[in-house]
PDB file of C-alpha atoms and ligand atoms in Angstrom:
ATOM      1  CA  UNK A   1       0.034   0.090  -0.094  1.00 96.00           C
ATOM      2  CA  UNK A   2       1.356   3.557  -0.740  1.00 98.00           C
ATOM      3  CA  UNK A   3      -0.011   7.221  -1.032  1.00 98.00           C
ATOM      4  CA  UNK A   4       1.106   8.205  -4.646  1.00 98.00           C
ATOM      5  CA  UNK A   5       0.619  11.717  -6.492  1.00 98.00           C
ATOM      6  CA  UNK A   6      -0.155  10.223  -9.925  1.00 98.00           C
ATOM      7  CA  UNK A   7      -0.579  12.888 -12.521  1.00 98.00           C
ATOM      8  CA  UNK A   8       0.360  14.760 -15.917  1.00 98.00           C
ATOM      9  CA  UNK A   9       2.052  17.937 -16.397  1.00 98.00           C
ATOM     10  CA  UNK A  10       3.157  20.146 -19.245  1.00 98.00           C
ATOM     11  CA  UNK A  11       7.037  20.285 -19.383  1.00 98.00           C
ATOM     12  CA  UNK A  12       7.420  23.481 -17.799  1.00 98.00           C
ATOM     13  CA  UNK A  13       5.466  22.239 -14.645  1.00 98.00           C
ATOM     14  CA  UNK A  14       1.799  22.938 -14.852  1.00 98.00           C
ATOM     15  CA  UNK A  15      -1.258  20.400 -14.423  1.00 98.00           C
ATOM     16  CA  UNK A  16      -3.843  22.975 -16.279  1.00 98.00           C
ATOM     17  CA  UNK A  17      -4.018  26.281 -17.706  1.00 98.00           C
ATOM     18  CA  UNK A  18      -5.133  29.043 -15.144  1.00 97.00           C
ATOM     19  CA  UNK A  19      -8.332  28.516 -16.587  1.00 96.00           C
ATOM     20  CA  UNK A  20      -8.571  24.940 -15.504  1.00 97.00           C
ATOM     21  CA  UNK A  21      -8.264  23.875 -19.275  1.00 96.00           C
ATOM     22  CA  UNK A  22      -6.707  20.392 -20.159  1.00 96.00           C
ATOM     23  CA  UNK A  23      -7.253  20.129 -23.833  1.00 96.00           C
ATOM     24  CA  UNK A  24      -3.868  20.602 -24.558  1.00 97.00           C
ATOM     25  CA  UNK A  25      -3.158  16.908 -23.233  1.00 96.00           C
ATOM     26  CA  UNK A  26      -5.765  15.898 -25.054  1.00 93.00           C
ATOM     27  CA  UNK A  27      -4.626  17.299 -28.360  1.00 94.00           C
ATOM     28  CA  UNK A  28      -0.871  15.476 -28.117  1.00 96.00           C
ATOM     29  CA  UNK A  29      -0.140  11.952 -29.382  1.00 95.00           C
ATOM     30  CA  UNK A  30      -1.385   9.458 -26.282  1.00 94.00           C
ATOM     31  CA  UNK A  31       0.816   7.350 -24.475  1.00 93.00           C
ATOM     32  CA  UNK A  32       2.048   3.709 -26.467  1.00 94.00           C
ATOM     33  CA  UNK A  33       1.224   2.315 -23.043  1.00 93.00           C
ATOM     34  CA  UNK A  34      -1.226   2.234 -20.878  1.00 94.00           C
ATOM     35  CA  UNK A  35       0.014   2.996 -17.134  1.00 95.00           C
ATOM     36  CA  UNK A  36      -3.357   4.411 -15.694  1.00 96.00           C
ATOM     37  CA  UNK A  37      -5.215   1.095 -16.118  1.00 97.00           C
ATOM     38  CA  UNK A  38      -2.770  -0.764 -13.829  1.00 97.00           C
ATOM     39  CA  UNK A  39      -2.440   1.970 -11.555  1.00 98.00           C
ATOM     40  CA  UNK A  40      -6.542   2.794 -11.258  1.00 98.00           C
ATOM     41  CA  UNK A  41      -7.004  -1.092 -10.332  1.00 98.00           C
ATOM     42  CA  UNK A  42      -4.757  -0.749  -7.110  1.00 98.00           C
ATOM     43  CA  UNK A  43      -5.863   2.552  -5.918  1.00 98.00           C
ATOM     44  CA  UNK A  44      -8.181   1.906  -2.925  1.00 98.00           C
ATOM     45  CA  UNK A  45      -9.286   5.345  -2.318  1.00 98.00           C
ATOM     46  CA  UNK A  46      -8.491   9.195  -3.414  1.00 98.00           C
ATOM     47  CA  UNK A  47      -8.369  12.381  -2.722  1.00 98.00           C
ATOM     48  CA  UNK A  48      -8.745  15.977  -4.615  1.00 98.00           C
ATOM     49  CA  UNK A  49      -9.012  19.915  -4.221  1.00 98.00           C
ATOM     50  CA  UNK A  50     -12.303  21.227  -4.980  1.00 98.00           C
ATOM     51  CA  UNK A  51     -10.563  22.582  -8.389  1.00 98.00           C
ATOM     52  CA  UNK A  52     -10.076  19.320  -9.894  1.00 98.00           C
ATOM     53  CA  UNK A  53     -13.424  18.083  -8.255  1.00 98.00           C
ATOM     54  CA  UNK A  54     -14.827  21.285 -10.133  1.00 98.00           C
ATOM     55  CA  UNK A  55     -13.401  19.935 -13.568  1.00 97.00           C
ATOM     56  CA  UNK A  56     -14.621  16.655 -12.734  1.00 97.00           C
ATOM     57  CA  UNK A  57     -18.330  17.895 -12.294  1.00 98.00           C
ATOM     58  CA  UNK A  58     -18.040  19.626 -15.553  1.00 96.00           C
ATOM     59  CA  UNK A  59     -17.557  16.595 -17.254  1.00 94.00           C
ATOM     60  CA  UNK A  60     -19.957  14.873 -15.592  1.00 96.00           C
ATOM     61  CA  UNK A  61     -22.864  17.616 -16.401  1.00 95.00           C
ATOM     62  CA  UNK A  62     -21.897  16.903 -20.343  1.00 95.00           C
ATOM     63  CA  UNK A  63     -23.495  13.340 -19.741  1.00 95.00           C
ATOM     64  CA  UNK A  64     -20.425  11.621 -18.742  1.00 95.00           C
ATOM     65  CA  UNK A  65     -20.296   9.482 -15.559  1.00 95.00           C
ATOM     66  CA  UNK A  66     -18.655   9.575 -12.350  1.00 97.00           C
ATOM     67  CA  UNK A  67     -15.246   8.421 -13.133  1.00 96.00           C
ATOM     68  CA  UNK A  68     -14.167   6.363  -9.863  1.00 97.00           C
ATOM     69  CA  UNK A  69     -15.633   3.505  -8.138  1.00 97.00           C
ATOM     70  CA  UNK A  70     -13.385   4.152  -5.244  1.00 98.00           C
ATOM     71  CA  UNK A  71     -14.928   6.764  -2.105  1.00 98.00           C
ATOM     72  CA  UNK A  72     -13.393  10.079  -2.743  1.00 98.00           C
ATOM     73  CA  UNK A  73     -12.691  12.776  -0.742  1.00 98.00           C
ATOM     74  CA  UNK A  74     -12.928  16.565  -1.915  1.00 98.00           C
ATOM     75  CA  UNK A  75     -10.937  19.266   0.041  1.00 98.00           C
ATOM     76  CA  UNK A  76     -13.095  22.347   0.224  1.00 98.00           C
ATOM     77  CA  UNK A  77     -14.146  25.223   1.827  1.00 98.00           C
ATOM     78  CA  UNK A  78     -17.674  25.415  -0.088  1.00 98.00           C
ATOM     79  CA  UNK A  79     -20.540  23.333  -0.281  1.00 97.00           C
ATOM     80  CA  UNK A  80     -20.167  21.596  -3.795  1.00 98.00           C
ATOM     81  CA  UNK A  81     -22.751  19.031  -5.435  1.00 97.00           C
ATOM     82  CA  UNK A  82     -22.639  15.740  -5.548  1.00 97.00           C
ATOM     83  CA  UNK A  83     -22.924  13.576  -8.759  1.00 96.00           C
ATOM     84  CA  UNK A  84     -25.441  10.403  -8.933  1.00 92.00           C
ATOM     85  CA  UNK A  85     -23.767   7.340  -8.160  1.00 90.00           C
ATOM     86  CA  UNK A  86     -20.783   9.055  -6.650  1.00 97.00           C
ATOM     87  CA  UNK A  87     -19.312   8.219  -3.023  1.00 98.00           C
ATOM     88  CA  UNK A  88     -17.830  11.699  -2.127  1.00 98.00           C
ATOM     89  CA  UNK A  89     -16.728  13.106   1.520  1.00 98.00           C
ATOM     90  CA  UNK A  90     -16.087  16.455   1.623  1.00 98.00           C
ATOM     91  CA  UNK A  91     -13.684  17.454   4.101  1.00 98.00           C
ATOM     92  CA  UNK A  92     -11.640  20.650   4.890  1.00 98.00           C
ATOM     93  CA  UNK A  93      -8.444  21.572   6.888  1.00 98.00           C
ATOM     94  CA  UNK A  94      -5.243  18.953   8.099  1.00 98.00           C
ATOM     95  CA  UNK A  95      -5.114  16.138   5.565  1.00 98.00           C
ATOM     96  CA  UNK A  96      -3.345  14.001   8.147  1.00 98.00           C
ATOM     97  CA  UNK A  97      -6.772  12.900   9.604  1.00 98.00           C
ATOM     98  CA  UNK A  98      -8.204  12.447   6.245  1.00 98.00           C
ATOM     99  CA  UNK A  99      -5.177  10.257   5.026  1.00 98.00           C
ATOM    100  CA  UNK A 100      -5.987   8.172   7.901  1.00 98.00           C
ATOM    101  CA  UNK A 101      -9.212   7.677   6.314  1.00 98.00           C
ATOM    102  CA  UNK A 102      -8.568   7.023   3.050  1.00 98.00           C
ATOM    103  CA  UNK A 103      -5.816   4.200   4.463  1.00 98.00           C
ATOM    104  CA  UNK A 104      -8.762   2.389   6.044  1.00 98.00           C
ATOM    105  CA  UNK A 105     -10.910   2.752   3.222  1.00 98.00           C
ATOM    106  CA  UNK A 106      -8.718   1.453   0.777  1.00 98.00           C
ATOM    107  CA  UNK A 107      -8.045  -1.322   2.600  1.00 98.00           C
ATOM    108  CA  UNK A 108      -4.613  -2.441   1.521  1.00 98.00           C
ATOM    109  CA  UNK A 109      -4.889  -0.861  -1.778  1.00 98.00           C
ATOM    110  CA  UNK A 110      -2.809   2.264  -2.943  1.00 98.00           C
ATOM    111  CA  UNK A 111      -4.278   5.794  -1.944  1.00 98.00           C
ATOM    112  CA  UNK A 112      -4.371   8.171  -4.787  1.00 98.00           C
ATOM    113  CA  UNK A 113      -3.934  12.036  -3.878  1.00 98.00           C
ATOM    114  CA  UNK A 114      -4.924  13.533  -7.395  1.00 98.00           C
ATOM    115  CA  UNK A 115      -3.925  16.870  -7.084  1.00 97.00           C
ATOM    116  CA  UNK A 116      -3.898  20.023  -7.365  1.00 97.00           C
ATOM    117  CA  UNK A 117      -0.042  20.868  -6.326  1.00 98.00           C
ATOM    118  CA  UNK A 118      -0.880  22.873  -3.210  1.00 98.00           C
ATOM    119  CA  UNK A 119      -2.636  20.066  -2.104  1.00 98.00           C
ATOM    120  CA  UNK A 120      -0.108  17.206  -2.885  1.00 98.00           C
ATOM    121  CA  UNK A 121       2.519  19.907  -1.314  1.00 98.00           C
ATOM    122  CA  UNK A 122      -0.052  19.819   2.205  1.00 98.00           C
ATOM    123  CA  UNK A 123       0.397  15.715   2.066  1.00 98.00           C
ATOM    124  CA  UNK A 124       4.003  15.843   1.166  1.00 97.00           C
ATOM    125  CA  UNK A 125       4.953  18.609   4.253  1.00 96.00           C
ATOM    126  CA  UNK A 126       3.792  16.015   6.947  1.00 97.00           C
ATOM    127  CA  UNK A 127       5.648  13.187   5.385  1.00 97.00           C
ATOM    128  CA  UNK A 128       2.422  11.190   3.983  1.00 98.00           C
ATOM    129  CA  UNK A 129       3.341  11.057   0.348  1.00 98.00           C
ATOM    130  CA  UNK A 130       5.525   7.598  -0.805  1.00 98.00           C
ATOM    131  CA  UNK A 131       5.227   8.242  -4.451  1.00 98.00           C
ATOM    132  CA  UNK A 132       5.117  10.385  -7.568  1.00 98.00           C
ATOM    133  CA  UNK A 133       4.432   9.330 -10.547  1.00 98.00           C
ATOM    134  CA  UNK A 134       4.636  11.817 -13.107  1.00 98.00           C
ATOM    135  CA  UNK A 135       3.981  11.910 -16.542  1.00 98.00           C
ATOM    136  CA  UNK A 136       5.416  14.789 -18.376  1.00 98.00           C
ATOM    137  CA  UNK A 137       3.998  16.073 -21.972  1.00 98.00           C
ATOM    138  CA  UNK A 138       6.096  17.407 -24.378  1.00 98.00           C
ATOM    139  CA  UNK A 139       4.471  20.677 -24.472  1.00 97.00           C
ATOM    140  CA  UNK A 140       4.918  23.751 -22.587  1.00 98.00           C
ATOM    141  CA  UNK A 141       1.870  26.144 -21.786  1.00 98.00           C
ATOM    142  CA  UNK A 142       3.859  29.119 -20.333  1.00 98.00           C
ATOM    143  CA  UNK A 143       1.552  29.495 -16.808  1.00 98.00           C
ATOM    144  CA  UNK A 144      -1.308  27.297 -15.117  1.00 98.00           C
ATOM    145  CA  UNK A 145      -1.852  25.397 -11.916  1.00 98.00           C
ATOM    146  CA  UNK A 146       1.363  24.175 -10.695  1.00 98.00           C
ATOM    147  CA  UNK A 147       2.628  20.368 -10.379  1.00 98.00           C
ATOM    148  CA  UNK A 148       3.670  21.101  -7.048  1.00 98.00           C
ATOM    149  CA  UNK A 149       4.263  24.636  -5.357  1.00 97.00           C
ATOM    150  CA  UNK A 150       6.838  23.803  -2.858  1.00 93.00           C
ATOM    151  CA  UNK A 151      10.750  23.022  -2.720  1.00 94.00           C
ATOM    152  CA  UNK A 152      10.961  19.299  -2.856  1.00 95.00           C
ATOM    153  CA  UNK A 153      13.834  16.644  -2.391  1.00 96.00           C
ATOM    154  CA  UNK A 154      12.987  13.801  -4.717  1.00 97.00           C
ATOM    155  CA  UNK A 155      14.648  10.507  -5.790  1.00 98.00           C
ATOM    156  CA  UNK A 156      14.186   9.798  -9.572  1.00 98.00           C
ATOM    157  CA  UNK A 157      13.559   5.719  -9.807  1.00 98.00           C
ATOM    158  CA  UNK A 158      12.491   5.369 -13.168  1.00 98.00           C
ATOM    159  CA  UNK A 159      12.076   6.985 -16.819  1.00 98.00           C
ATOM    160  CA  UNK A 160       9.896   5.676 -19.396  1.00 98.00           C
ATOM    161  CA  UNK A 161       9.450   6.838 -22.760  1.00 98.00           C
ATOM    162  CA  UNK A 162       5.326   6.486 -23.729  1.00 97.00           C
ATOM    163  CA  UNK A 163       5.869   7.559 -27.563  1.00 97.00           C
ATOM    164  CA  UNK A 164       6.349  10.597 -28.791  1.00 97.00           C
ATOM    165  CA  UNK A 165       4.033  13.081 -26.480  1.00 97.00           C
ATOM    166  CA  UNK A 166       4.984  11.574 -22.782  1.00 98.00           C
ATOM    167  CA  UNK A 167       7.497  10.306 -20.524  1.00 98.00           C
ATOM    168  CA  UNK A 168       6.807   8.699 -17.335  1.00 98.00           C
ATOM    169  CA  UNK A 169       8.952   9.462 -14.091  1.00 98.00           C
ATOM    170  CA  UNK A 170       8.888   8.343 -11.261  1.00 98.00           C
ATOM    171  CA  UNK A 171      10.188   9.483  -7.750  1.00 98.00           C
ATOM    172  CA  UNK A 172      10.065   9.008  -4.258  1.00 98.00           C
ATOM    173  CA  UNK A 173      10.513  11.955  -1.934  1.00 97.00           C
ATOM    174  CA  UNK A 174      14.223  12.159  -0.160  1.00 95.00           C
ATOM    175  CA  UNK A 175      13.162  12.271   3.478  1.00 82.00           C
ATOM    176  CA  UNK A 176      16.913  12.017   5.498  1.00 71.00           C
ATOM    177  CA  UNK A 177      20.035  12.033   2.546  1.00 61.00           C
TER     178      UNK A 177
HETATM  179  N1  NAP B 201      -2.575  17.275 -15.804  1.00 62.90           N
HETATM  180  C1  NAP B 201      -3.578  16.126 -14.819  1.00 62.90           C
HETATM  181  O1  NAP B 201      -3.581  15.291 -14.884  1.00 62.90           O
HETATM  182  C2  NAP B 201      -4.272  16.723 -13.915  1.00 62.90           C
HETATM  183  C3  NAP B 201      -4.333  16.312 -12.406  1.00 62.90           C
HETATM  184  C4  NAP B 201      -5.156  16.833 -11.636  1.00 62.90           C
HETATM  185  C5  NAP B 201      -5.501  17.992 -11.828  1.00 62.90           C
HETATM  186  N2  NAP B 201      -5.215  18.889 -12.670  1.00 62.90           N
HETATM  187  C6  NAP B 201      -6.353  19.626 -13.118  1.00 62.90           C
HETATM  188  O2  NAP B 201      -5.397  20.985 -12.450  1.00 62.90           O
HETATM  189  C7  NAP B 201      -6.162  22.217 -11.650  1.00 62.90           C
HETATM  190  C8  NAP B 201      -5.654  21.775 -10.402  1.00 62.90           C
HETATM  191  O3  NAP B 201      -6.450  23.113  -9.944  1.00 62.90           O
HETATM  192  P1  NAP B 201      -5.946  23.934  -8.557  1.00 62.90           P
HETATM  193  O4  NAP B 201      -4.374  23.983  -8.706  1.00 62.90           O
HETATM  194  O5  NAP B 201      -6.384  24.950  -8.250  1.00 62.90           O
HETATM  195  O6  NAP B 201      -6.022  22.776  -7.593  1.00 62.90           O
HETATM  196  P2  NAP B 201      -6.929  21.840  -6.311  1.00 62.90           P
HETATM  197  O7  NAP B 201      -6.543  21.177  -5.135  1.00 62.90           O
HETATM  198  O8  NAP B 201      -7.915  21.336  -7.567  1.00 62.90           O
HETATM  199  O9  NAP B 201      -8.501  23.307  -6.046  1.00 62.90           O
HETATM  200  C9  NAP B 201      -7.895  23.925  -5.291  1.00 62.90           C
HETATM  201  C10 NAP B 201      -8.680  24.339  -3.913  1.00 62.90           C
HETATM  202  O10 NAP B 201      -9.093  23.206  -3.091  1.00 62.90           O
HETATM  203  C11 NAP B 201      -9.107  23.407  -1.876  1.00 62.90           C
HETATM  204  N3  NAP B 201      -8.339  23.018  -0.648  1.00 62.90           N
HETATM  205  C12 NAP B 201      -7.140  23.080  -0.909  1.00 62.90           C
HETATM  206  N4  NAP B 201      -6.694  22.599  -0.005  1.00 62.90           N
HETATM  207  C13 NAP B 201      -7.615  22.668   0.985  1.00 62.90           C
HETATM  208  C14 NAP B 201      -7.631  22.164   2.494  1.00 62.90           C
HETATM  209  N5  NAP B 201      -6.676  21.511   2.792  1.00 62.90           N
HETATM  210  N6  NAP B 201      -9.086  21.852   3.034  1.00 62.90           N
HETATM  211  C15 NAP B 201      -9.756  22.877   2.384  1.00 62.90           C
HETATM  212  N7  NAP B 201     -10.142  22.993   0.962  1.00 62.90           N
HETATM  213  C16 NAP B 201      -8.833  22.870   0.401  1.00 62.90           C
HETATM  214  C17 NAP B 201      -9.689  24.695  -1.776  1.00 62.90           C
HETATM  215  O11 NAP B 201     -10.606  25.126  -2.462  1.00 62.90           O
HETATM  216  P3  NAP B 201     -11.977  26.579  -1.807  1.00 62.90           P
HETATM  217  O12 NAP B 201     -11.844  27.132  -0.546  1.00 62.90           O
HETATM  218  O13 NAP B 201     -12.242  27.266  -3.162  1.00 62.90           O
HETATM  219  O14 NAP B 201     -12.864  25.274  -1.281  1.00 62.90           O
HETATM  220  C18 NAP B 201      -8.430  25.252  -3.144  1.00 62.90           C
HETATM  221  O15 NAP B 201      -8.697  26.811  -3.694  1.00 62.90           O
HETATM  222  C19 NAP B 201      -7.457  21.470 -12.122  1.00 62.90           C
HETATM  223  O16 NAP B 201      -8.034  22.168 -13.348  1.00 62.90           O
HETATM  224  C20 NAP B 201      -7.466  20.270 -12.581  1.00 62.90           C
HETATM  225  O17 NAP B 201      -8.386  19.868 -13.326  1.00 62.90           O
HETATM  226  C21 NAP B 201      -4.678  18.157 -13.614  1.00 62.90           C
END
């Protein structure tokens, strides 16, 4: 069981544009290996910030199903709607007690911290992140929502080309070395 930040990013370190647009990702040559399928199959619980949740709500509003079977914790200070069929738990504040709940719910599977970057930073600050799986796009976007707005000391454990559009980099936090 591990707590993982799994995400795609632009080469210059942004998850999305300032307007939360992700269409630039879809326009790239898609990965020639399915890394998401095996990853999500072993996720038992996930969490995300409000902007990421609102992006998914907009997707659902267009007629798409809620994408996750797993219990999902959403960090927000606001009252947001819950799509039909989704197991959503709204929370606010300290991430450590929420992480403890997610670990129990995951029942031995992985915990996915989806983002955004500041929320992931809160997990990193408290030593709760075990791994970062970052799919780097062959594209810069100049500005936007940051991948991880922190000074983070990491160790690269693998690098894999996924075709012309993406490379997957895996890191672990460097705790005391
Ligand atoms: N490229 C990818 O694969 C990928 C992956 C993940 C996300 N994304 C996209 O990247 C963007 C991320 O947006 P973002 O950087 O603004 O981050 P976000 O984490 O999705 O949203 C930030 C908001 O989450 C809430 N929040 C965060 N920590 C909290 C805490 N401890 N307690 C209570 N509320 C808390 C606050 O919302 P309120 O105070 O407003 O309620 C905060 O303004 C989205 O567009 C998302 O769709 C892309």
